[in-house]
Amino acid sequence: MNPLIIETAKSVIASSAPLVFAGIGEMFTERAGVVNLSLDGSILLSAMAAFAIAFLSGSLILGFLGGMLVGMLIALLVAYGAIALKQDQVAIGFVLTLLCADLSSFIGKPFVRKPGPSVPHWPIPGLVNIPVIGRILFDQDVLVYASYAVILVAWVWLFYTQAGLRLRSVGERPEAAFARGIAVNRVRYLYTALGGALVGLAGGGYSLSVKLGWSHRHTAGIGWIALAIVIFGGWHPFRVAFGAYLFGVLKSVGSLLQPGFPNIPTQVFQAAPFALMLLALLLVSGDREGLARRLPKPLRAIVQALLAGRPPAGLGKRFEQG
Amino acid sequence: MTWRARLTQIGVALAPIGLTLVMTMFILLLAGADPFEAYGNILSGAFESPKKIADIAVAMVPLLLCSAGMLVTFAAGLWNIGVEGQMIAGALMTTWLVESLTAPAGVILPLSVVAGLIGGALWGLLVGLIRTYGGVNEIFAGLGMNFVASALTNYLIFGPWRPPDGATMSGTDPFPPSAWMPLLGTTRASLVSILLSVIALVGVWLVLRGTYWGLKLRAIGRNIRAAQRLGVSTHRNMILAFIVCGALAGLAGSLQTTAVYRRLIPQISGGYGYLSQLVVLLSGLRAEWVPLVVFFFSAVQVGSPRLELRMQLDSSMGGILQAGIVLFFLLVRGFRERWRAPERPKEE
């Protein structure tokens, strides 16, 4: 196979890993019925925190833990504001988006463009020798392998465990779940925290691996993409991951095409993913049946399966416990 | 009202400010800076001279216009995060007019205002259509359109509207003097802009309070299904809300080009669209409180660059103060409701 394609696929897989973490994390949060809208700010602040901690302590593990802690605390603040204080979760999430972005700029200033530690490359012995696939999937770093694990574990957890069933019932029909003895709001706190930790891991993934270092608004925009990918992915782990990889592919296609259009400023290419995000959302939210009817028969089922999915019925709705 | 209740009320009003000061103090100490020196710099940066106070008025104009617009969409229960893009669209339409029409100021300035209104309204219409007929949540619809608008701006600045001696990030060539809004004395403030923004806010206040359309919007915002059952055309009124909000935001963008920068620059919306979301939240969605909040936000905006000049701190401290106070406002409000809920079941 063409080595250029292999290299591109490899880099898409690597660069999408943080987006997989953030997307799956937010998927868990939303499956429980809470929207953590703060992702764009959370990723920035946790990326900054992870880099700063790893830079100061020299420990990557501490850096990642710090980033995850930051993501988790922000998420818990959203959950607390929404559940205990009964405020609009969209409002709190939006305010936190702006607040965390500014915090990352202010606190992160001393760390701008400092050379720092990075996650080492670690090909998996044996597996890396599989033709084509080995080079693409197993010639990466630990973070990327963790992203595979997160996708698989999320899928098993959600659809094949008791805990997953409880989670889904809390998001779909909180009253029924409560009647069955599930502590709805406790489950919501738990999965918002878990989702936040994964979002924080995504932040660390950028500053310590995919987009090394720290700069002003280092990852701006990514959080919104992650939120859109959860919708695009119909709240299903595989499709969320597919959305993340699709975004990676589109981005690398964009950067491959860019030299061919020297007259178009780079900013236009940088904005393209967001326009595509909007189109993708239109595709999954709009008139799916009408679209499917216009397609040739063999494609119909595939497209329908790909675009299926609806938000958990209790998403964003408050639950009054007793 | 008893003394105790009054004291509680004052406490509740001041608590967000106090908490924000505590939080920022902590962050400033963490950054190795003297908090009081920092606050002092922000204050003197905002109020030390009449010129600075005029600058506050300059910053207030786009915030007032965007907040006025957003009161309309919020009344209908819509999060118009696309205000930023609608500002840009107004600025683009105005620039297009100025680039293609040579006329005396008496003609071009009124037309530029109309162009701004139309540009923003069109962008608002698009967000409204995507929201209602496309079924995409308005947050993503608005956000996507923001990025499209800003890409379009860059394309135009580096493409068709490129200055003859090469495009740069500083924008297009300056507008001809006929397209300059007159300014007050030697300041950067324009009386026309200030008047337009005041009219917009008062107008929105009147429309939301005293018209049938305002009532319909509020009905949609409270309970969309019930409004529909009562015969309110929800799609049409929601789109209309987006158009009105977009028009006011577009006017803000237009005035940024004709009164403030006198050219089109890449970041013409300057984050005012996002900031005005905070304004409206801190005002509790009430028009009466918008002017005060806008004044405070604008003062912080004008004062905080001084942190960079005098103390080598990042001026994003201004944003931390603005967003922090809104966050604590929401949290304190929640605390108060939780605290007094059991004793007072149904009053007021």
XYZ file of C-alpha atoms in Angstrom:
670
model
C 0.000 0.000 0.000
C 1.063 3.547 -0.677
C 3.280 4.651 2.224
C 1.804 8.154 2.105
C -1.649 6.757 2.837
C -0.286 4.642 5.681
C 1.511 7.619 7.197
C -1.589 9.797 6.876
C -3.818 7.159 8.451
C -1.319 6.739 11.258
C -1.250 10.451 11.989
C -5.048 10.706 11.808
C -5.376 7.935 14.402
C -2.814 9.622 16.641
C -4.159 13.153 16.353
C -7.751 12.027 16.936
C -7.017 10.311 20.246
C -7.821 13.350 22.452
C -11.017 13.988 20.506
C -11.998 10.363 21.178
C -11.468 10.891 24.910
C -13.431 14.130 24.972
C -16.247 12.780 22.780
C -16.680 9.559 24.762
C -16.422 11.489 28.032
C -19.164 13.901 27.039
C -21.187 10.983 25.710
C -21.155 9.419 29.201
C -22.166 12.738 30.771
C -25.025 13.247 28.345
C -26.140 9.626 28.617
C -26.762 10.393 32.286
C -28.854 13.399 31.275
C -26.426 16.249 31.932
C -24.944 18.549 29.270
C -21.461 19.770 30.101
C -21.250 22.637 27.654
C -17.946 23.866 29.075
C -15.816 21.513 26.962
C -14.007 24.151 24.939
C -12.841 25.885 28.118
C -12.300 22.639 30.035
C -9.968 21.251 27.390
C -7.985 24.495 27.304
C -7.593 24.713 31.067
C -6.789 21.030 31.526
C -4.298 21.129 28.639
C -2.597 24.080 30.322
C -2.687 22.435 33.752
C -1.358 19.123 32.431
C 1.500 20.840 30.646
C 2.352 23.141 33.551
C 2.357 20.288 36.070
C 4.390 17.978 33.832
C 6.787 20.833 33.083
C 7.302 21.729 36.743
C 7.390 18.210 38.162
C 8.986 16.434 35.241
C 6.361 13.716 35.574
C 4.019 12.957 32.707
C 1.761 10.908 34.935
C 1.309 13.784 37.377
C 0.596 16.046 34.415
C -2.143 13.811 33.084
C -3.618 13.314 36.558
C -3.634 17.060 37.082
C -5.386 17.637 33.769
C -7.980 14.993 34.573
C -8.568 16.515 38.006
C -9.144 19.936 36.468
C -11.596 18.527 33.926
C -13.388 16.630 36.655
C -13.711 19.650 38.965
C -15.165 21.811 36.196
C -17.642 19.079 35.310
C -18.634 18.692 38.961
C -19.259 22.413 39.162
C -21.636 22.121 36.193
C -23.372 19.161 37.834
C -23.603 20.895 41.207
C -24.977 24.088 39.683
C -27.515 22.157 37.627
C -28.580 19.496 40.118
C -28.197 20.964 43.599
C -28.608 24.649 42.794
C -31.160 24.152 39.997
C -29.566 26.682 37.665
C -29.589 26.477 33.877
C -26.829 24.015 32.993
C -26.337 25.550 29.566
C -25.751 28.937 31.182
C -23.249 27.573 33.690
C -21.489 25.563 31.007
C -21.230 28.564 28.720
C -19.910 30.850 31.463
C -17.336 28.212 32.386
C -16.292 27.946 28.737
C -15.301 31.606 28.718
C -13.938 31.626 32.268
C -11.688 28.590 31.802
C -10.387 29.885 28.478
C -9.343 33.150 30.121
C -7.933 31.330 33.135
C -5.806 29.189 30.827
C -4.434 32.301 29.116
C -3.702 34.085 32.372
C -2.223 31.264 34.422
C -0.539 29.676 31.414
C 1.371 32.766 30.363
C 4.726 31.717 31.906
C 4.546 28.379 30.070
C 3.982 29.695 26.565
C 6.284 28.058 24.032
C 8.402 26.334 26.671
C 9.840 22.992 25.608
C 8.303 20.354 27.839
C 7.995 16.616 28.279
C 6.102 14.498 25.762
C 4.546 11.050 25.748
C 7.165 8.676 24.338
C 6.561 6.708 21.159
C 6.071 3.031 22.000
C 5.366 0.506 19.224
C 3.746 -2.648 20.565
C 6.212 -5.490 19.936
C 4.802 -8.167 17.670
C 1.585 -6.386 16.728
C 3.518 -3.657 14.969
C 4.742 -6.219 12.432
C 1.264 -6.957 11.091
C 1.303 -5.614 7.521
C -0.360 -2.202 7.040
C -2.603 -2.388 10.152
C 0.364 -2.792 12.468
C 2.021 0.356 11.223
C -1.212 2.348 11.399
C -2.609 1.161 14.727
C 0.247 -0.185 16.831
C 3.171 2.091 15.995
C 1.871 4.811 18.311
C 2.128 6.013 21.903
C 0.393 4.796 25.055
C -2.201 7.540 24.850
C -3.418 6.245 21.492
C -3.692 2.699 22.821
C -5.663 4.111 25.731
C -8.058 5.715 23.258
C -8.787 2.288 21.697
C -9.406 0.902 25.163
C -11.743 3.774 26.051
C -13.867 3.140 22.960
C -14.177 -0.572 23.664
C -14.725 -0.247 27.390
C -17.336 2.465 26.843
C -19.236 0.201 24.455
C -19.161 -2.836 26.736
C -19.954 -0.709 29.781
C -22.898 0.995 28.166
C -24.597 -2.003 26.575
C -23.409 -5.126 28.417
C -23.198 -4.257 32.106
C -25.699 -3.599 34.876
C -24.080 -0.243 35.555
C -24.485 0.719 31.902
C -28.133 -0.238 31.934
C -28.643 1.906 35.022
C -26.826 4.789 33.375
C -29.017 4.615 30.286
C -32.199 4.418 32.325
C -31.195 7.510 34.281
C -30.722 9.421 31.044
C -33.819 8.093 29.318
C -36.432 7.888 32.051
C -35.193 9.233 35.356
C -38.562 8.789 37.087
C -38.705 5.117 36.189
C -35.090 4.654 37.214
C -35.802 6.312 40.553
C -38.825 4.099 41.094
C -36.524 1.119 40.638
C -34.300 2.343 43.420
C -31.561 4.067 41.441
C -30.198 7.242 43.028
C -30.661 9.301 39.879
C -28.754 12.396 40.893
C -25.861 10.419 42.344
C -25.484 8.589 39.028
C -25.559 11.951 37.263
C -22.778 13.348 39.456
C -20.729 10.209 38.940
C -20.868 10.200 35.152
C -20.458 13.954 34.853
C -17.268 13.579 36.901
C -16.120 10.619 34.802
C -16.871 12.502 31.598
C -15.003 15.534 32.916
C -11.979 13.407 33.764
C -11.913 12.068 30.193
C -12.226 15.624 28.879
C -9.265 16.541 31.079
C -7.345 13.586 29.671
C -8.087 14.990 26.214
C -6.575 18.299 27.291
C -3.420 16.584 28.495
C -3.390 14.585 25.282
C -3.051 17.793 23.306
C -0.416 19.593 25.353
C 1.672 16.500 26.110
C 1.401 14.586 22.843
C -0.662 15.664 19.851
C -0.046 19.409 19.909
C 2.999 19.591 22.154
C 3.461 22.500 24.522
C 1.325 25.446 25.451
C 0.325 28.674 23.729
C -2.476 31.230 23.976
C -5.805 29.500 23.149
C -3.821 26.361 22.340
C -6.778 24.094 21.580
C -9.538 26.664 20.985
C -12.492 25.280 19.036
C -11.826 21.609 19.745
C -14.319 21.444 22.590
C -17.149 22.592 20.352
C -16.153 19.983 17.794
C -16.252 17.330 20.521
C -19.751 18.429 21.578
C -20.920 18.281 17.973
C -19.348 14.851 17.502
C -21.423 13.473 20.387
C -24.583 14.555 18.565
C -23.246 13.370 15.216
C -22.347 10.075 16.866
C -25.882 9.578 18.149
C -24.570 9.023 21.713
C -23.029 5.698 20.636
C -19.327 5.027 21.456
C -18.416 3.572 18.054
C -20.079 6.312 16.104
C -18.651 9.004 18.366
C -15.206 7.521 17.694
C -16.032 7.373 13.993
C -16.927 11.072 14.138
C -13.602 11.860 15.794
C -11.641 9.955 13.144
C -13.722 11.462 10.348
C -12.855 14.895 11.676
C -9.174 13.906 11.706
C -9.394 12.695 8.107
C -11.107 15.896 6.936
C -8.505 17.989 8.699
C -5.574 16.165 7.148
C -7.232 16.234 3.711
C -7.581 19.984 4.214
C -3.931 20.440 5.048
C -2.917 18.229 2.087
C -5.091 20.268 -0.287
C -4.113 23.658 1.056
C -0.861 24.102 -0.931
C -2.957 23.612 -4.088
C -4.917 26.787 -3.345
C -2.337 29.456 -2.531
C -4.888 32.260 -3.017
C -7.159 31.102 -0.229
C -5.926 32.270 3.170
C -5.172 29.606 5.756
C -7.903 30.949 8.028
C -10.499 29.730 5.562
C -9.102 26.219 5.813
C -9.050 26.488 9.579
C -12.739 27.397 9.599
C -13.722 24.607 7.207
C -14.064 21.949 9.945
C -16.691 24.060 11.684
C -18.706 24.508 8.520
C -18.470 20.761 7.959
C -19.554 20.181 11.556
C -22.652 22.245 10.861
C -23.377 20.282 7.682
C -22.887 17.001 9.508
C -25.323 18.069 12.212
C -27.838 19.132 9.586
C -27.488 15.699 8.078
C -28.188 13.829 11.318
C -30.777 16.255 12.709
C -32.728 17.138 9.597
C -35.129 15.142 7.499
C -33.378 11.757 7.560
C -36.210 9.828 5.937
C -36.425 12.236 3.037
C -32.707 11.956 2.474
C -32.772 8.169 2.616
C -35.610 7.952 0.088
C -33.569 9.834 -2.461
C -30.621 7.439 -2.215
C -30.180 4.231 -4.236
C -31.520 1.202 -2.364
C -28.274 -0.512 -1.332
C -27.018 2.730 0.249
C -30.243 3.441 2.073
C -29.805 1.024 4.967
C -26.179 2.022 5.494
C -26.947 5.724 5.568
C -29.921 5.211 7.843
C -27.890 3.137 10.263
C -25.130 5.723 10.178
C -27.412 8.650 10.828
C -29.743 7.030 13.325
C -29.730 8.103 16.932
C -31.542 10.530 19.121
C -30.633 12.273 22.346
C -31.404 10.573 25.666
C -34.971 11.567 26.512
C -34.008 13.062 29.868
C -31.090 15.103 28.495
C -30.808 18.484 30.157
C -33.951 17.936 32.223
C -33.925 18.421 35.944
C -34.899 15.552 38.181
C -36.511 16.317 41.554
C -35.796 13.485 43.891
C -38.639 13.000 46.331
C -39.525 44.437 54.225
C -37.689 43.799 57.463
C -34.147 44.936 58.121
C -32.950 41.401 58.046
C -34.491 40.698 54.677
C -33.016 43.892 53.308
C -29.566 43.006 54.615
C -29.852 39.554 53.062
C -30.789 41.145 49.772
C -27.752 43.424 49.839
C -25.579 40.476 50.816
C -26.884 38.409 47.929
C -26.227 41.258 45.519
C -22.680 41.809 46.770
C -21.682 38.178 47.273
C -20.817 37.488 43.604
C -18.554 40.544 43.556
C -16.852 39.497 46.786
C -16.379 35.912 45.646
C -14.974 37.059 42.310
C -12.495 39.307 44.114
C -11.417 36.430 46.352
C -10.966 34.114 43.371
C -8.998 36.636 41.308
C -6.918 37.617 44.337
C -5.900 34.015 44.720
C -5.045 33.730 41.018
C -3.058 36.969 41.055
C -1.072 35.809 44.088
C -0.444 32.536 42.289
C 0.967 34.532 39.375
C 3.222 36.386 41.817
C 1.445 39.739 41.422
C 0.085 42.172 43.983
C -3.726 41.920 43.697
C -4.386 45.468 44.868
C -1.898 46.880 42.423
C -3.699 44.908 39.698
C -7.167 46.152 40.656
C -5.773 49.684 40.967
C -4.330 49.459 37.468
C -7.625 48.277 36.032
C -9.457 51.139 37.745
C -7.013 53.824 36.697
C -6.842 52.321 33.212
C -10.593 52.720 32.936
C -11.286 56.047 34.645
C -8.129 58.179 34.816
C -9.062 60.621 32.057
C -12.122 61.839 30.142
C -10.667 60.106 27.117
C -10.739 56.774 28.934
C -14.320 57.354 29.976
C -15.163 58.010 26.342
C -13.477 54.690 25.541
C -15.851 53.011 27.964
C -18.726 54.529 25.997
C -17.157 53.145 22.806
C -17.071 49.640 24.271
C -20.603 49.986 25.601
C -22.162 50.491 22.158
C -21.670 46.980 20.716
C -22.442 45.392 24.085
C -25.704 47.320 24.424
C -26.779 46.486 20.879
C -25.923 42.791 21.105
C -27.458 42.464 24.563
C -30.627 44.176 23.376
C -30.827 41.685 20.520
C -30.170 38.760 22.765
C -32.960 39.762 25.126
C -35.283 39.077 22.204
C -33.945 35.584 21.481
C -33.701 34.734 25.177
C -37.357 35.770 25.581
C -38.183 33.000 23.123
C -35.963 30.595 25.073
C -33.248 30.584 22.408
C -29.485 30.702 22.990
C -28.297 32.851 20.138
C -24.593 32.139 20.354
C -24.398 33.303 16.732
C -24.403 36.987 17.699
C -20.696 37.138 16.977
C -21.269 36.007 13.387
C -24.234 38.328 12.998
C -22.029 41.252 14.035
C -19.498 40.212 11.417
C -22.182 39.911 8.744
C -23.311 43.468 9.472
C -19.732 44.699 9.224
C -19.258 42.852 5.921
C -22.422 44.282 4.411
C -21.386 47.783 5.448
C -17.893 47.354 4.038
C -19.353 46.053 0.797
C -21.514 49.190 0.571
C -18.582 51.490 1.279
C -16.358 49.677 -1.202
C -18.900 49.824 -4.004
C -20.611 53.198 -3.552
C -19.079 56.653 -3.632
C -21.450 59.212 -2.172
C -21.462 62.106 0.290
C -21.553 61.331 3.982
C -25.219 62.343 4.264
C -26.104 59.457 1.955
C -23.573 56.814 2.800
C -23.773 56.936 6.594
C -27.533 56.285 6.856
C -27.170 53.597 4.196
C -24.306 51.997 6.140
C -26.567 51.644 9.163
C -29.240 50.009 7.004
C -26.633 47.709 5.450
C -25.489 46.613 8.902
C -29.048 45.857 9.954
C -29.669 43.847 6.779
C -26.402 41.908 6.944
C -26.959 40.863 10.533
C -30.608 40.054 9.884
C -29.654 37.746 7.011
C -27.131 35.899 9.165
C -29.719 35.652 11.944
C -32.242 34.337 9.443
C -29.819 31.574 8.438
C -29.285 30.520 12.054
C -33.052 30.601 12.566
C -33.680 28.416 9.518
C -31.038 25.901 10.555
C -32.565 25.805 14.028
C -36.216 25.495 13.055
C -36.238 23.617 9.751
C -32.848 21.901 10.032
C -33.485 20.741 13.579
C -29.957 21.616 14.691
C -29.660 23.078 18.187
C -29.210 26.845 17.888
C -25.952 26.755 19.844
C -24.259 24.719 17.135
C -26.076 26.517 14.346
C -24.884 29.863 15.673
C -21.383 28.699 16.427
C -20.936 27.143 12.992
C -22.153 30.325 11.333
C -19.723 32.366 13.475
C -16.804 30.445 12.075
C -18.158 30.725 8.552
C -18.539 34.506 8.958
C -15.040 34.919 10.258
C -13.599 32.774 7.442
C -15.533 34.880 4.946
C -14.032 38.038 6.480
C -10.528 36.679 6.088
C -11.223 35.618 2.534
C -12.511 39.077 1.642
C -9.647 40.911 3.343
C -7.041 38.722 1.649
C -9.001 38.477 -1.594
C -11.384 40.961 -3.243
C -10.920 43.759 -0.668
C -7.152 43.463 -0.427
C -5.376 46.824 -0.099
C -3.264 47.677 -3.201
C 0.011 47.317 -1.300
C -0.757 43.857 -0.031
C -3.094 42.257 2.502
C -2.202 42.136 6.175
C -3.922 41.222 9.405
C -4.567 44.935 9.980
C -7.452 44.733 7.522
C -8.667 46.638 4.484
C -7.587 50.132 3.539
C -9.270 52.821 5.655
C -12.726 53.864 4.492
C -13.050 57.214 2.656
C -13.828 60.057 5.113
C -17.411 60.228 3.808
C -17.999 56.864 5.542
C -16.671 57.973 8.918
C -19.203 58.405 11.670
C -18.598 61.841 13.265
C -16.932 61.608 16.678
C -17.383 63.669 19.813
C -14.524 66.206 20.083
C -11.149 64.509 20.252
C -12.560 61.289 21.736
C -13.265 58.017 19.963
C -16.939 58.022 20.932
C -19.698 58.651 18.405
C -22.951 60.264 19.452
C -24.830 58.487 16.669
C -23.642 55.099 17.914
C -24.552 55.863 21.487
C -28.014 57.109 20.513
C -28.671 54.091 18.294
C -27.696 51.666 21.046
C -29.887 53.415 23.614
C -32.822 53.446 21.201
C -32.296 49.747 20.520
C -32.351 48.786 24.170
C -35.369 50.934 25.022
C -37.129 49.653 21.900
C -36.540 46.038 22.828
C -37.679 46.701 26.366
C -40.923 48.243 25.078
C -41.540 45.509 22.518
C -40.998 42.684 24.976
C -43.127 44.287 27.673
C -45.880 45.951 25.778
C -46.624 44.237 22.487
C -48.482 41.154 21.408
C -45.382 39.886 19.650
C -43.402 40.187 22.894
C -46.065 38.175 24.649
C -45.941 35.505 21.951
C -42.166 35.245 22.242
C -42.384 34.865 25.989
C -45.043 32.212 25.566
C -42.710 30.271 23.279
C -39.896 30.700 25.773
C -41.969 29.448 28.700
C -43.571 26.468 27.046
C -43.184 25.902 23.352
C -45.816 23.154 23.091
C -48.432 25.167 24.913
C -47.715 28.173 22.709
C -48.139 26.008 19.636
C -51.460 24.639 20.882
C -52.666 28.174 21.488
C -52.048 28.939 17.842
C -48.725 30.774 18.030
C -46.684 30.024 14.932
C -43.545 28.949 16.762
C -41.208 28.523 13.793
C -42.105 31.876 12.303
C -41.746 33.766 15.555
C -38.495 32.068 16.472
C -37.022 32.941 13.083
C -38.282 36.485 13.516
C -36.556 36.664 16.912
C -33.292 35.568 15.283
C -33.748 38.186 12.552
C -34.331 41.010 15.049
C -31.408 39.936 17.201
C -29.230 39.532 14.106
C -30.168 42.993 12.841
C -29.152 44.647 16.112
C -25.908 42.668 16.237
C -25.297 43.557 12.587
C -25.753 47.216 13.461
C -23.122 46.782 16.175
C -20.722 45.280 13.621
C -21.471 48.041 11.142
C -20.703 50.749 13.719
C -17.446 49.001 14.617
C -16.351 49.561 11.010
C -17.646 53.108 10.459
C -17.199 54.635 13.926
C -14.400 52.698 15.637
C -11.926 51.169 13.177
C -12.965 52.999 9.995
C -12.034 49.893 8.073
C -12.759 46.167 8.136
C -10.386 44.204 10.339
C -10.222 40.402 10.679
C -11.469 40.351 14.307
C -14.139 42.976 13.760
C -16.554 41.389 16.258
C -13.892 41.440 18.989
C -15.619 38.865 21.185
C -18.440 41.307 22.011
C -20.979 38.762 20.854
C -19.844 36.205 23.427
C -19.428 38.863 26.094
C -22.979 40.082 25.646
C -24.233 36.571 26.482
C -22.651 37.130 29.878
C -24.213 40.585 30.121
C -27.688 39.223 29.561
C -27.173 36.381 32.034
C -25.898 38.753 34.721
C -28.866 41.031 34.082
C -31.147 38.119 34.854
C -32.597 38.534 31.322
C -33.988 41.919 32.339
C -33.440 44.986 30.186
C -33.433 47.332 33.196
C -30.188 45.868 34.471
C -28.394 45.707 31.117
C -26.981 49.286 31.134
C -25.327 48.887 34.530
C -23.817 45.504 33.664
C -22.650 46.791 30.293
C -20.997 49.753 31.990
C -19.145 47.487 34.403
C -18.043 45.081 31.648
C -16.887 47.948 29.438
C -14.880 49.529 32.250
C -13.116 46.219 32.868
C -12.546 45.870 29.118
C -10.946 49.323 28.862
C -8.974 49.032 32.088
C -7.462 45.562 31.855
C -4.958 46.055 28.998
C -3.031 48.140 31.506
C -2.140 44.928 33.366
C -0.138 43.957 30.323
C 1.609 47.325 30.027
C 2.406 47.950 33.677
C 2.627 44.536 35.288
C 3.465 42.138 32.423
C 0.318 40.174 33.278
C -2.039 38.807 30.669
C -5.023 41.091 30.043
C -7.280 38.029 30.123
C -7.714 38.932 33.819
C -10.472 41.213 32.516
C -12.310 38.209 31.094
C -11.795 36.295 34.337
C -13.421 39.137 36.286
C -16.347 39.324 33.862
C -17.038 35.601 33.605
C -16.265 35.013 37.297
C -18.887 37.430 38.473
C -21.505 35.816 36.238
C -20.603 32.341 37.460
C -20.856 33.379 41.107
C -24.065 35.271 40.377
C -25.645 32.052 39.087
C -24.302 29.988 41.975
C -25.333 32.490 44.658
C -28.800 32.727 43.146
C -29.038 28.957 43.335
C -27.885 28.953 46.949
C -30.421 31.565 47.942
C -33.296 29.705 46.302
C -32.232 26.478 47.926
C -31.809 28.096 51.304
C -35.130 29.832 51.531
C -37.243 27.360 49.571
C -38.514 25.306 52.556
C -39.651 28.242 54.711
C -41.484 30.165 52.034
C -43.471 27.791 49.881
C -45.505 30.153 47.701
C -45.286 33.863 48.050
C -44.399 36.855 45.885
